[in-house]
mmCIF file of N, CA and C and ligand atoms in Angstrom:
data_model
loop_
_atom_site.group_PDB
_atom_site.id
_atom_site.type_symbol
_atom_site.label_atom_id
_atom_site.label_comp_id
_atom_site.label_asym_id
_atom_site.label_seq_id
_atom_site.Cartn_x
_atom_site.Cartn_y
_atom_site.Cartn_z
ATOM 1 N N UNK A 1 67.638 -80.223 -125.554
ATOM 2 C CA UNK A 1 67.151 -79.035 -126.286
ATOM 3 C C UNK A 1 68.279 -78.374 -127.078
ATOM 4 N N UNK A 2 69.452 -78.355 -126.430
ATOM 5 C CA UNK A 2 70.586 -77.712 -127.085
ATOM 6 C C UNK A 2 70.913 -78.446 -128.389
ATOM 7 N N UNK A 3 70.864 -79.762 -128.288
ATOM 8 C CA UNK A 3 71.177 -80.582 -129.463
ATOM 9 C C UNK A 3 70.179 -80.321 -130.582
ATOM 10 N N UNK A 4 68.927 -80.237 -130.208
ATOM 11 C CA UNK A 4 67.882 -80.044 -131.198
ATOM 12 C C UNK A 4 68.065 -78.706 -131.894
ATOM 13 N N UNK A 5 68.371 -77.680 -131.089
ATOM 14 C CA UNK A 5 68.573 -76.348 -131.653
ATOM 15 C C UNK A 5 69.709 -76.374 -132.654
ATOM 16 N N UNK A 6 70.702 -77.185 -132.361
ATOM 17 C CA UNK A 6 71.843 -77.272 -133.270
ATOM 18 C C UNK A 6 71.447 -77.935 -134.582
ATOM 19 N N UNK A 7 70.533 -78.852 -134.488
ATOM 20 C CA UNK A 7 70.150 -79.609 -135.689
ATOM 21 C C UNK A 7 69.210 -78.818 -136.597
ATOM 22 N N UNK A 8 68.507 -77.856 -136.014
ATOM 23 C CA UNK A 8 67.467 -77.156 -136.776
ATOM 24 C C UNK A 8 67.944 -76.587 -138.111
ATOM 25 N N UNK A 9 69.070 -75.827 -138.101
ATOM 26 C CA UNK A 9 69.517 -75.266 -139.388
ATOM 27 C C UNK A 9 69.779 -76.356 -140.415
ATOM 28 N N UNK A 10 70.289 -77.480 -139.960
ATOM 29 C CA UNK A 10 70.583 -78.588 -140.867
ATOM 30 C C UNK A 10 69.297 -79.135 -141.469
ATOM 31 N N UNK A 11 68.307 -79.304 -140.592
ATOM 32 C CA UNK A 11 67.029 -79.826 -141.066
ATOM 33 C C UNK A 11 66.403 -78.877 -142.072
ATOM 34 N N UNK A 12 66.513 -77.569 -141.762
ATOM 35 C CA UNK A 12 65.909 -76.587 -142.656
ATOM 36 C C UNK A 12 66.611 -76.583 -144.007
ATOM 37 N N UNK A 13 67.921 -76.767 -143.951
ATOM 38 C CA UNK A 13 68.691 -76.835 -145.187
ATOM 39 C C UNK A 13 68.249 -78.019 -146.030
ATOM 40 N N UNK A 14 68.088 -79.142 -145.359
ATOM 41 C CA UNK A 14 67.683 -80.357 -146.054
ATOM 42 C C UNK A 14 66.319 -80.144 -146.696
ATOM 43 N N UNK A 15 65.457 -79.481 -145.950
ATOM 44 C CA UNK A 15 64.110 -79.210 -146.437
ATOM 45 C C UNK A 15 64.163 -78.277 -147.644
ATOM 46 N N UNK A 16 64.963 -77.226 -147.522
ATOM 47 C CA UNK A 16 65.111 -76.275 -148.618
ATOM 48 C C UNK A 16 65.617 -76.997 -149.855
ATOM 49 N N UNK A 17 66.583 -77.882 -149.646
ATOM 50 C CA UNK A 17 67.135 -78.657 -150.754
ATOM 51 C C UNK A 17 66.056 -79.477 -151.425
ATOM 52 N N UNK A 18 65.209 -80.085 -150.605
ATOM 53 C CA UNK A 18 64.140 -80.920 -151.150
ATOM 54 C C UNK A 18 63.157 -80.069 -151.945
ATOM 55 N N UNK A 19 62.873 -78.867 -151.439
ATOM 56 C CA UNK A 19 61.920 -77.986 -152.114
ATOM 57 C C UNK A 19 62.471 -77.507 -153.449
ATOM 58 N N UNK A 20 63.734 -77.132 -153.463
ATOM 59 C CA UNK A 20 64.364 -76.701 -154.705
ATOM 60 C C UNK A 20 64.295 -77.842 -155.717
ATOM 61 N N UNK A 21 64.575 -79.044 -155.233
ATOM 62 C CA UNK A 21 64.514 -80.234 -156.083
ATOM 63 C C UNK A 21 63.138 -80.390 -156.700
ATOM 64 N N UNK A 22 62.116 -80.073 -155.927
ATOM 65 C CA UNK A 22 60.743 -80.202 -156.395
ATOM 66 C C UNK A 22 60.488 -79.300 -157.603
ATOM 67 N N UNK A 23 60.984 -78.070 -157.486
ATOM 68 C CA UNK A 23 60.731 -77.128 -158.574
ATOM 69 C C UNK A 23 61.515 -77.493 -159.825
ATOM 70 N N UNK A 24 62.743 -77.992 -159.596
ATOM 71 C CA UNK A 24 63.618 -78.263 -160.724
ATOM 72 C C UNK A 24 63.087 -79.401 -161.607
ATOM 73 N N UNK A 25 62.569 -80.444 -160.994
ATOM 74 C CA UNK A 25 62.119 -81.565 -161.809
ATOM 75 C C UNK A 25 60.748 -82.034 -161.344
ATOM 76 N N UNK A 26 59.774 -81.778 -162.148
ATOM 77 C CA UNK A 26 58.401 -82.108 -161.782
ATOM 78 C C UNK A 26 58.146 -83.614 -161.821
ATOM 79 N N UNK A 27 58.930 -84.334 -162.631
ATOM 80 C CA UNK A 27 58.676 -85.773 -162.793
ATOM 81 C C UNK A 27 59.138 -86.592 -161.588
ATOM 82 N N UNK A 28 60.361 -86.278 -161.078
ATOM 83 C CA UNK A 28 60.864 -87.082 -159.963
ATOM 84 C C UNK A 28 60.044 -86.815 -158.720
ATOM 85 N N UNK A 29 59.854 -87.843 -157.953
ATOM 86 C CA UNK A 29 59.040 -87.755 -156.747
ATOM 87 C C UNK A 29 59.709 -86.822 -155.728
ATOM 88 N N UNK A 30 59.017 -85.769 -155.328
ATOM 89 C CA UNK A 30 59.636 -84.788 -154.433
ATOM 90 C C UNK A 30 59.631 -85.215 -152.966
ATOM 91 N N UNK A 31 60.606 -85.979 -152.564
ATOM 92 C CA UNK A 31 60.743 -86.347 -151.161
ATOM 93 C C UNK A 31 62.129 -85.912 -150.687
ATOM 94 N N UNK A 32 62.355 -86.029 -149.380
ATOM 95 C CA UNK A 32 63.666 -85.704 -148.828
ATOM 96 C C UNK A 32 64.718 -86.649 -149.413
ATOM 97 N N UNK A 33 64.274 -87.781 -149.899
ATOM 98 C CA UNK A 33 65.179 -88.770 -150.486
ATOM 99 C C UNK A 33 65.903 -88.234 -151.713
ATOM 100 N N UNK A 34 65.369 -87.175 -152.311
ATOM 101 C CA UNK A 34 65.997 -86.642 -153.512
ATOM 102 C C UNK A 34 67.241 -85.834 -153.175
ATOM 103 N N UNK A 35 67.409 -85.436 -151.913
ATOM 104 C CA UNK A 35 68.630 -84.731 -151.549
ATOM 105 C C UNK A 35 69.801 -85.697 -151.572
ATOM 106 N N UNK A 36 70.915 -85.301 -152.227
ATOM 107 C CA UNK A 36 72.019 -86.264 -152.365
ATOM 108 C C UNK A 36 72.583 -86.762 -151.035
ATOM 109 N N UNK A 37 72.387 -86.034 -149.933
ATOM 110 C CA UNK A 37 72.963 -86.514 -148.668
ATOM 111 C C UNK A 37 72.280 -87.782 -148.166
ATOM 112 N N UNK A 38 71.133 -88.132 -148.755
ATOM 113 C CA UNK A 38 70.488 -89.369 -148.302
ATOM 114 C C UNK A 38 71.375 -90.584 -148.572
ATOM 115 N N UNK A 39 72.344 -90.425 -149.478
ATOM 116 C CA UNK A 39 73.290 -91.512 -149.744
ATOM 117 C C UNK A 39 74.355 -91.626 -148.659
ATOM 118 N N UNK A 40 74.404 -90.666 -147.768
ATOM 119 C CA UNK A 40 75.477 -90.611 -146.775
ATOM 120 C C UNK A 40 74.942 -90.770 -145.355
ATOM 121 N N UNK A 41 73.678 -90.395 -145.149
ATOM 122 C CA UNK A 41 73.175 -90.260 -143.786
ATOM 123 C C UNK A 41 73.001 -91.598 -143.075
ATOM 124 N N UNK A 42 73.014 -92.716 -143.803
ATOM 125 C CA UNK A 42 72.916 -93.997 -143.121
ATOM 126 C C UNK A 42 74.166 -94.260 -142.294
ATOM 127 N N UNK A 43 75.266 -93.671 -142.667
ATOM 128 C CA UNK A 43 76.525 -93.898 -141.942
ATOM 129 C C UNK A 43 77.025 -92.666 -141.200
ATOM 130 N N UNK A 44 76.646 -91.477 -141.650
ATOM 131 C CA UNK A 44 77.169 -90.257 -141.037
ATOM 132 C C UNK A 44 76.086 -89.552 -140.244
ATOM 133 N N UNK A 45 76.293 -89.470 -138.931
ATOM 134 C CA UNK A 45 75.322 -88.830 -138.070
ATOM 135 C C UNK A 45 75.397 -87.312 -138.215
ATOM 136 N N UNK A 46 74.255 -86.668 -137.994
ATOM 137 C CA UNK A 46 74.196 -85.204 -138.010
ATOM 138 C C UNK A 46 74.449 -84.646 -136.620
ATOM 139 N N UNK A 47 74.681 -85.520 -135.672
ATOM 140 C CA UNK A 47 74.887 -85.094 -134.298
ATOM 141 C C UNK A 47 76.378 -84.801 -134.098
ATOM 142 N N UNK A 48 76.690 -83.590 -133.668
ATOM 143 C CA UNK A 48 78.102 -83.213 -133.494
ATOM 144 C C UNK A 48 78.843 -84.162 -132.574
ATOM 145 N N UNK A 49 78.148 -84.658 -131.575
ATOM 146 C CA UNK A 49 78.835 -85.429 -130.542
ATOM 147 C C UNK A 49 78.945 -86.907 -130.911
ATOM 148 N N UNK A 50 78.306 -87.296 -132.000
ATOM 149 C CA UNK A 50 78.223 -88.729 -132.290
ATOM 150 C C UNK A 50 78.983 -89.144 -133.544
ATOM 151 N N UNK A 51 79.752 -90.204 -133.408
ATOM 152 C CA UNK A 51 80.248 -90.892 -134.570
ATOM 153 C C UNK A 51 79.301 -92.068 -134.790
ATOM 154 N N UNK A 52 78.913 -92.285 -136.008
ATOM 155 C CA UNK A 52 78.073 -93.440 -136.305
ATOM 156 C C UNK A 52 78.983 -94.490 -136.933
ATOM 157 N N UNK A 53 78.523 -95.108 -138.008
ATOM 158 C CA UNK A 53 79.417 -96.020 -138.709
ATOM 159 C C UNK A 53 80.541 -95.216 -139.349
ATOM 160 N N UNK A 54 80.239 -94.009 -139.753
ATOM 161 C CA UNK A 54 81.249 -93.088 -140.261
ATOM 162 C C UNK A 54 81.446 -91.960 -139.261
ATOM 163 N N UNK A 55 82.515 -91.185 -139.404
ATOM 164 C CA UNK A 55 82.762 -90.081 -138.474
ATOM 165 C C UNK A 55 81.737 -88.960 -138.635
ATOM 166 N N UNK A 56 81.547 -88.169 -137.571
ATOM 167 C CA UNK A 56 80.673 -87.006 -137.665
ATOM 168 C C UNK A 56 81.198 -86.061 -138.751
ATOM 169 N N UNK A 57 80.287 -85.528 -139.547
ATOM 170 C CA UNK A 57 80.705 -84.621 -140.617
ATOM 171 C C UNK A 57 80.458 -83.153 -140.273
ATOM 172 N N UNK A 58 80.062 -82.897 -139.031
ATOM 173 C CA UNK A 58 79.893 -81.503 -138.616
ATOM 174 C C UNK A 58 81.271 -80.838 -138.629
ATOM 175 N N UNK A 59 81.387 -79.735 -139.347
ATOM 176 C CA UNK A 59 82.654 -79.017 -139.399
ATOM 177 C C UNK A 59 83.695 -79.667 -140.295
ATOM 178 N N UNK A 60 83.249 -80.589 -141.152
ATOM 179 C CA UNK A 60 84.217 -81.320 -141.985
ATOM 180 C C UNK A 60 84.921 -80.398 -142.978
ATOM 181 N N UNK A 61 84.203 -79.356 -143.433
ATOM 182 C CA UNK A 61 84.805 -78.479 -144.426
ATOM 183 C C UNK A 61 85.976 -77.714 -143.806
ATOM 184 N N UNK A 62 87.145 -77.853 -144.407
ATOM 185 C CA UNK A 62 88.333 -77.179 -143.892
ATOM 186 C C UNK A 62 89.074 -77.975 -142.829
ATOM 187 N N UNK A 63 88.541 -79.151 -142.512
ATOM 188 C CA UNK A 63 89.161 -79.989 -141.481
ATOM 189 C C UNK A 63 90.199 -80.911 -142.109
ATOM 190 N N UNK A 64 91.205 -81.265 -141.322
ATOM 191 C CA UNK A 64 92.197 -82.221 -141.795
ATOM 192 C C UNK A 64 91.551 -83.608 -141.762
ATOM 193 N N UNK A 65 91.804 -84.406 -142.779
ATOM 194 C CA UNK A 65 91.190 -85.737 -142.861
ATOM 195 C C UNK A 65 91.630 -86.626 -141.709
ATOM 196 N N UNK A 66 90.679 -87.418 -141.217
ATOM 197 C CA UNK A 66 91.024 -88.419 -140.212
ATOM 198 C C UNK A 66 91.297 -87.882 -138.830
ATOM 199 N N UNK A 67 90.637 -86.795 -138.442
ATOM 200 C CA UNK A 67 90.990 -86.173 -137.163
ATOM 201 C C UNK A 67 89.833 -86.059 -136.156
ATOM 202 N N UNK A 68 88.702 -86.716 -136.419
ATOM 203 C CA UNK A 68 87.638 -86.687 -135.413
ATOM 204 C C UNK A 68 88.045 -87.608 -134.255
ATOM 205 N N UNK A 69 88.038 -87.070 -133.011
ATOM 206 C CA UNK A 69 88.456 -87.891 -131.871
ATOM 207 C C UNK A 69 87.582 -89.134 -131.715
ATOM 208 N N UNK A 70 88.175 -90.185 -131.257
ATOM 209 C CA UNK A 70 87.485 -91.436 -130.949
ATOM 210 C C UNK A 70 86.830 -92.093 -132.155
ATOM 211 N N UNK A 71 87.270 -91.760 -133.351
ATOM 212 C CA UNK A 71 86.769 -92.524 -134.492
ATOM 213 C C UNK A 71 87.916 -93.360 -135.056
ATOM 214 N N UNK A 72 87.641 -94.623 -135.317
ATOM 215 C CA UNK A 72 88.681 -95.544 -135.804
ATOM 216 C C UNK A 72 88.805 -95.453 -137.326
ATOM 217 N N UNK A 73 89.597 -94.489 -137.772
ATOM 218 C CA UNK A 73 89.814 -94.318 -139.208
ATOM 219 C C UNK A 73 90.732 -95.414 -139.752
ATOM 220 N N UNK A 74 90.669 -95.592 -141.059
ATOM 221 C CA UNK A 74 91.655 -96.438 -141.719
ATOM 222 C C UNK A 74 92.994 -95.694 -141.699
ATOM 223 N N UNK A 75 94.062 -96.452 -141.816
ATOM 224 C CA UNK A 75 95.381 -95.845 -141.893
ATOM 225 C C UNK A 75 95.470 -94.955 -143.132
ATOM 226 N N UNK A 76 94.823 -95.417 -144.195
ATOM 227 C CA UNK A 76 94.886 -94.695 -145.470
ATOM 228 C C UNK A 76 94.398 -93.253 -145.321
ATOM 229 N N UNK A 77 93.250 -93.085 -144.641
ATOM 230 C CA UNK A 77 92.707 -91.731 -144.468
ATOM 231 C C UNK A 77 93.565 -90.928 -143.488
ATOM 232 N N UNK A 78 93.972 -91.581 -142.411
ATOM 233 C CA UNK A 78 94.786 -90.881 -141.413
ATOM 234 C C UNK A 78 96.088 -90.353 -141.999
ATOM 235 N N UNK A 79 96.664 -91.138 -142.909
ATOM 236 C CA UNK A 79 97.962 -90.756 -143.464
ATOM 237 C C UNK A 79 97.852 -89.933 -144.747
ATOM 238 N N UNK A 80 96.622 -89.668 -145.176
ATOM 239 C CA UNK A 80 96.451 -88.978 -146.454
ATOM 240 C C UNK A 80 97.008 -87.555 -146.402
ATOM 241 N N UNK A 81 96.958 -86.944 -145.223
ATOM 242 C CA UNK A 81 97.484 -85.599 -145.054
ATOM 243 C C UNK A 81 96.691 -84.519 -145.780
ATOM 244 N N UNK A 82 95.489 -84.858 -146.233
ATOM 245 C CA UNK A 82 94.721 -83.859 -146.980
ATOM 246 C C UNK A 82 93.790 -83.066 -146.054
ATOM 247 N N UNK A 83 93.348 -81.925 -146.565
ATOM 248 C CA UNK A 83 92.356 -81.107 -145.880
ATOM 249 C C UNK A 83 91.095 -81.150 -146.738
ATOM 250 N N UNK A 84 89.938 -81.240 -146.081
ATOM 251 C CA UNK A 84 88.686 -81.343 -146.848
ATOM 252 C C UNK A 84 88.256 -79.988 -147.408
ATOM 253 N N UNK A 85 88.888 -79.587 -148.494
ATOM 254 C CA UNK A 85 88.437 -78.390 -149.204
ATOM 255 C C UNK A 85 87.520 -78.846 -150.337
ATOM 256 N N UNK A 86 87.068 -77.884 -151.121
ATOM 257 C CA UNK A 86 86.084 -78.196 -152.154
ATOM 258 C C UNK A 86 86.603 -79.240 -153.154
ATOM 259 N N UNK A 87 87.841 -79.045 -153.554
ATOM 260 C CA UNK A 87 88.450 -79.915 -154.539
ATOM 261 C C UNK A 87 88.546 -81.363 -154.060
ATOM 262 N N UNK A 88 89.037 -81.529 -152.827
ATOM 263 C CA UNK A 88 89.206 -82.874 -152.285
ATOM 264 C C UNK A 88 87.867 -83.541 -151.994
ATOM 265 N N UNK A 89 86.898 -82.762 -151.540
ATOM 266 C CA UNK A 89 85.573 -83.338 -151.296
ATOM 267 C C UNK A 89 84.966 -83.838 -152.606
ATOM 268 N N UNK A 90 85.179 -83.081 -153.677
ATOM 269 C CA UNK A 90 84.622 -83.477 -154.968
ATOM 270 C C UNK A 90 85.253 -84.801 -155.428
ATOM 271 N N UNK A 91 86.567 -84.907 -155.253
ATOM 272 C CA UNK A 91 87.241 -86.151 -155.648
ATOM 273 C C UNK A 91 86.758 -87.320 -154.795
ATOM 274 N N UNK A 92 86.555 -87.044 -153.510
ATOM 275 C CA UNK A 92 86.137 -88.091 -152.567
ATOM 276 C C UNK A 92 84.758 -88.624 -152.920
ATOM 277 N N UNK A 93 83.792 -87.723 -153.135
ATOM 278 C CA UNK A 93 82.429 -88.207 -153.392
ATOM 279 C C UNK A 93 82.275 -88.762 -154.805
ATOM 280 N N UNK A 94 83.190 -88.407 -155.695
ATOM 281 C CA UNK A 94 83.041 -88.967 -157.043
ATOM 282 C C UNK A 94 83.730 -90.329 -157.153
ATOM 283 N N UNK A 95 84.460 -90.723 -156.134
ATOM 284 C CA UNK A 95 85.088 -92.045 -156.125
ATOM 285 C C UNK A 95 86.089 -92.150 -154.995
ATOM 286 N N UNK A 96 85.578 -92.285 -153.760
ATOM 287 C CA UNK A 96 86.434 -92.211 -152.578
ATOM 288 C C UNK A 96 87.573 -93.232 -152.575
ATOM 289 N N UNK A 97 87.284 -94.460 -153.066
ATOM 290 C CA UNK A 97 88.317 -95.498 -152.979
ATOM 291 C C UNK A 97 89.357 -95.392 -154.093
ATOM 292 N N UNK A 98 89.085 -94.562 -155.075
ATOM 293 C CA UNK A 98 90.111 -94.259 -156.074
ATOM 294 C C UNK A 98 90.986 -93.120 -155.552
ATOM 295 N N UNK A 99 90.325 -92.159 -154.909
ATOM 296 C CA UNK A 99 91.031 -90.996 -154.369
ATOM 297 C C UNK A 99 91.955 -91.411 -153.220
ATOM 298 N N UNK A 100 91.430 -92.195 -152.280
ATOM 299 C CA UNK A 100 92.251 -92.691 -151.169
ATOM 300 C C UNK A 100 92.094 -94.217 -151.085
ATOM 301 N N UNK A 101 92.910 -94.926 -151.851
ATOM 302 C CA UNK A 101 92.806 -96.397 -151.829
ATOM 303 C C UNK A 101 93.062 -96.921 -150.411
ATOM 304 N N UNK A 102 92.265 -97.883 -149.994
ATOM 305 C CA UNK A 102 92.449 -98.460 -148.664
ATOM 306 C C UNK A 102 91.500 -97.863 -147.638
ATOM 307 N N UNK A 103 90.640 -96.914 -148.058
ATOM 308 C CA UNK A 103 89.671 -96.341 -147.121
ATOM 309 C C UNK A 103 88.643 -97.399 -146.711
ATOM 310 N N UNK A 104 88.117 -97.237 -145.500
ATOM 311 C CA UNK A 104 87.079 -98.144 -144.998
ATOM 312 C C UNK A 104 85.695 -97.724 -145.473
ATOM 313 N N UNK A 105 85.567 -96.518 -146.016
ATOM 314 C CA UNK A 105 84.233 -96.075 -146.431
ATOM 315 C C UNK A 105 83.817 -96.802 -147.704
ATOM 316 N N UNK A 106 82.604 -97.320 -147.690
ATOM 317 C CA UNK A 106 82.088 -98.028 -148.847
ATOM 318 C C UNK A 106 82.126 -97.111 -150.076
ATOM 319 N N UNK A 107 82.344 -97.709 -151.231
ATOM 320 C CA UNK A 107 82.444 -96.947 -152.470
ATOM 321 C C UNK A 107 81.222 -96.045 -152.695
ATOM 322 N N UNK A 108 81.470 -94.767 -152.920
ATOM 323 C CA UNK A 108 80.397 -93.883 -153.382
ATOM 324 C C UNK A 108 80.842 -93.266 -154.701
ATOM 325 N N UNK A 109 79.888 -92.968 -155.555
ATOM 326 C CA UNK A 109 80.202 -92.370 -156.844
ATOM 327 C C UNK A 109 79.112 -91.384 -157.218
ATOM 328 N N UNK A 110 79.260 -90.159 -156.722
ATOM 329 C CA UNK A 110 78.336 -89.095 -157.102
ATOM 330 C C UNK A 110 78.995 -88.386 -158.282
ATOM 331 N N UNK A 111 78.523 -88.687 -159.483
ATOM 332 C CA UNK A 111 79.222 -88.189 -160.670
ATOM 333 C C UNK A 111 78.543 -86.959 -161.271
ATOM 334 N N UNK A 112 77.281 -86.747 -160.915
ATOM 335 C CA UNK A 112 76.549 -85.607 -161.447
ATOM 336 C C UNK A 112 77.069 -84.310 -160.811
ATOM 337 N N UNK A 113 77.496 -83.368 -161.666
ATOM 338 C CA UNK A 113 78.111 -82.130 -161.181
ATOM 339 C C UNK A 113 77.190 -81.352 -160.237
ATOM 340 N N UNK A 114 75.910 -81.297 -160.598
ATOM 341 C CA UNK A 114 74.934 -80.568 -159.786
ATOM 342 C C UNK A 114 74.786 -81.224 -158.411
ATOM 343 N N UNK A 115 74.740 -82.556 -158.392
ATOM 344 C CA UNK A 115 74.630 -83.273 -157.118
ATOM 345 C C UNK A 115 75.884 -83.086 -156.283
ATOM 346 N N UNK A 116 77.037 -83.068 -156.949
ATOM 347 C CA UNK A 116 78.294 -82.815 -156.232
ATOM 348 C C UNK A 116 78.245 -81.435 -155.591
ATOM 349 N N UNK A 117 77.824 -80.437 -156.373
ATOM 350 C CA UNK A 117 77.732 -79.067 -155.860
ATOM 351 C C UNK A 117 76.797 -78.999 -154.654
ATOM 352 N N UNK A 118 75.632 -79.644 -154.782
ATOM 353 C CA UNK A 118 74.659 -79.637 -153.691
ATOM 354 C C UNK A 118 75.249 -80.262 -152.434
ATOM 355 N N UNK A 119 75.924 -81.374 -152.626
ATOM 356 C CA UNK A 119 76.517 -82.069 -151.486
ATOM 357 C C UNK A 119 77.597 -81.228 -150.816
ATOM 358 N N UNK A 120 78.453 -80.629 -151.635
ATOM 359 C CA UNK A 120 79.546 -79.826 -151.088
ATOM 360 C C UNK A 120 78.980 -78.612 -150.348
ATOM 361 N N UNK A 121 77.966 -77.958 -150.928
ATOM 362 C CA UNK A 121 77.313 -76.835 -150.237
ATOM 363 C C UNK A 121 76.735 -77.299 -148.902
ATOM 364 N N UNK A 122 76.122 -78.469 -148.929
ATOM 365 C CA UNK A 122 75.516 -79.028 -147.729
ATOM 366 C C UNK A 122 76.582 -79.286 -146.659
ATOM 367 N N UNK A 123 77.695 -79.891 -147.075
ATOM 368 C CA UNK A 123 78.775 -80.202 -146.122
ATOM 369 C C UNK A 123 79.385 -78.922 -145.557
ATOM 370 N N UNK A 124 79.526 -77.904 -146.402
ATOM 371 C CA UNK A 124 80.062 -76.615 -145.952
ATOM 372 C C UNK A 124 79.197 -76.022 -144.853
ATOM 373 N N UNK A 125 77.895 -76.262 -144.955
ATOM 374 C CA UNK A 125 76.953 -75.647 -144.015
ATOM 375 C C UNK A 125 76.844 -76.423 -142.703
ATOM 376 N N UNK A 126 77.459 -77.586 -142.618
ATOM 377 C CA UNK A 126 77.392 -78.385 -141.388
ATOM 378 C C UNK A 126 78.370 -77.828 -140.358
ATOM 379 N N UNK A 127 77.887 -76.908 -139.558
ATOM 380 C CA UNK A 127 78.768 -76.272 -138.563
ATOM 381 C C UNK A 127 78.314 -76.641 -137.174
HETATM 382 C C1 HEC R 1 78.600 -97.362 -145.735
HETATM 383 C C2 HEC R 1 78.837 -96.239 -144.831
HETATM 384 C C3 HEC R 1 79.187 -94.886 -145.417
HETATM 385 C C4 HEC R 1 78.508 -94.187 -146.389
HETATM 386 C C5 HEC R 1 77.260 -94.593 -147.154
HETATM 387 C C6 HEC R 1 79.225 -92.936 -146.539
HETATM 388 N N1 HEC R 1 80.291 -92.883 -145.691
HETATM 389 FE FE1 HEC R 1 81.643 -91.371 -145.523
HETATM 390 N N2 HEC R 1 82.754 -92.471 -144.237
HETATM 391 C C7 HEC R 1 82.442 -93.747 -143.800
HETATM 392 C C8 HEC R 1 83.556 -94.293 -143.045
HETATM 393 C C9 HEC R 1 83.632 -95.677 -142.399
HETATM 394 C C10 HEC R 1 84.564 -93.290 -143.073
HETATM 395 C C11 HEC R 1 85.985 -93.383 -142.505
HETATM 396 C C12 HEC R 1 86.839 -93.861 -143.669
HETATM 397 C C13 HEC R 1 88.228 -94.325 -143.322
HETATM 398 O O1 HEC R 1 88.675 -94.136 -142.179
HETATM 399 O O2 HEC R 1 88.869 -94.880 -144.221
HETATM 400 C C14 HEC R 1 84.018 -92.157 -143.822
HETATM 401 C C15 HEC R 1 84.690 -90.954 -144.031
HETATM 402 C C16 HEC R 1 84.174 -89.859 -144.690
HETATM 403 C C17 HEC R 1 84.823 -88.572 -144.814
HETATM 404 C C18 HEC R 1 86.165 -88.180 -144.208
HETATM 405 C C19 HEC R 1 85.888 -87.606 -142.837
HETATM 406 C C20 HEC R 1 87.086 -87.235 -142.032
HETATM 407 O O3 HEC R 1 86.895 -86.870 -140.857
HETATM 408 O O4 HEC R 1 88.222 -87.267 -142.539
HETATM 409 C C21 HEC R 1 83.999 -87.770 -145.544
HETATM 410 C C22 HEC R 1 84.232 -86.319 -145.942
HETATM 411 C C23 HEC R 1 82.832 -88.566 -145.886
HETATM 412 N N3 HEC R 1 82.977 -89.818 -145.346
HETATM 413 C C24 HEC R 1 81.761 -88.107 -146.637
HETATM 414 C C25 HEC R 1 80.728 -88.919 -147.096
HETATM 415 C C26 HEC R 1 79.699 -88.471 -148.000
HETATM 416 C C27 HEC R 1 79.563 -87.051 -148.541
HETATM 417 C C28 HEC R 1 78.901 -89.541 -148.253
HETATM 418 C C29 HEC R 1 77.706 -89.619 -149.195
HETATM 419 C C30 HEC R 1 77.967 -89.336 -150.585
HETATM 420 C C31 HEC R 1 79.413 -90.661 -147.465
HETATM 421 N N4 HEC R 1 80.517 -90.241 -146.779
HETATM 422 C C32 HEC R 1 78.844 -91.933 -147.421
HETATM 423 C C33 HEC R 1 81.252 -94.416 -144.030
HETATM 424 C C34 HEC R 1 80.314 -94.066 -144.991
#
């Protein structure tokens, strides 16, 4: 129950995002799939206690890169010495393997400014 309660705000956020998306563009099919995080959720769990294929992103905003316990990061990310602030997150999602060459995370390229903003807002809210 505790876990579920923790997930609720996240789910509501995702839902809100989907609804906003619906109003913004009548042509695109209004599903949860339109939220940009759908490109990440196959590897990143929303569960604070769980690492999936990628590390848990709960609390990622303001966190030092490569510091989730028990996750096998690449050396590249561990040694990057960066903190996940807005600027670094934007560089990461617009081309992670250019920003930190040698990362194990599959190439992502979110180039649309609005989608970047949505994603960063979403990540900030993952507490
Ligand atoms: C194919 C699986 C996969 C997908 C898709 C993916 N990631 Fe990742 N992600 C990873 C892996 C693996 C790592 C660890 C990278 C490393 O150690 O080099 C990672 C690391 C990260 C980190 C650094 C976390 C930390 O603790 O330092 C962030 C931030 C991140 N991903 C965000 C995203 C976002 C946002 C998306 C969607 C746009 C995304 N990821 C899509 C697998 C994925």
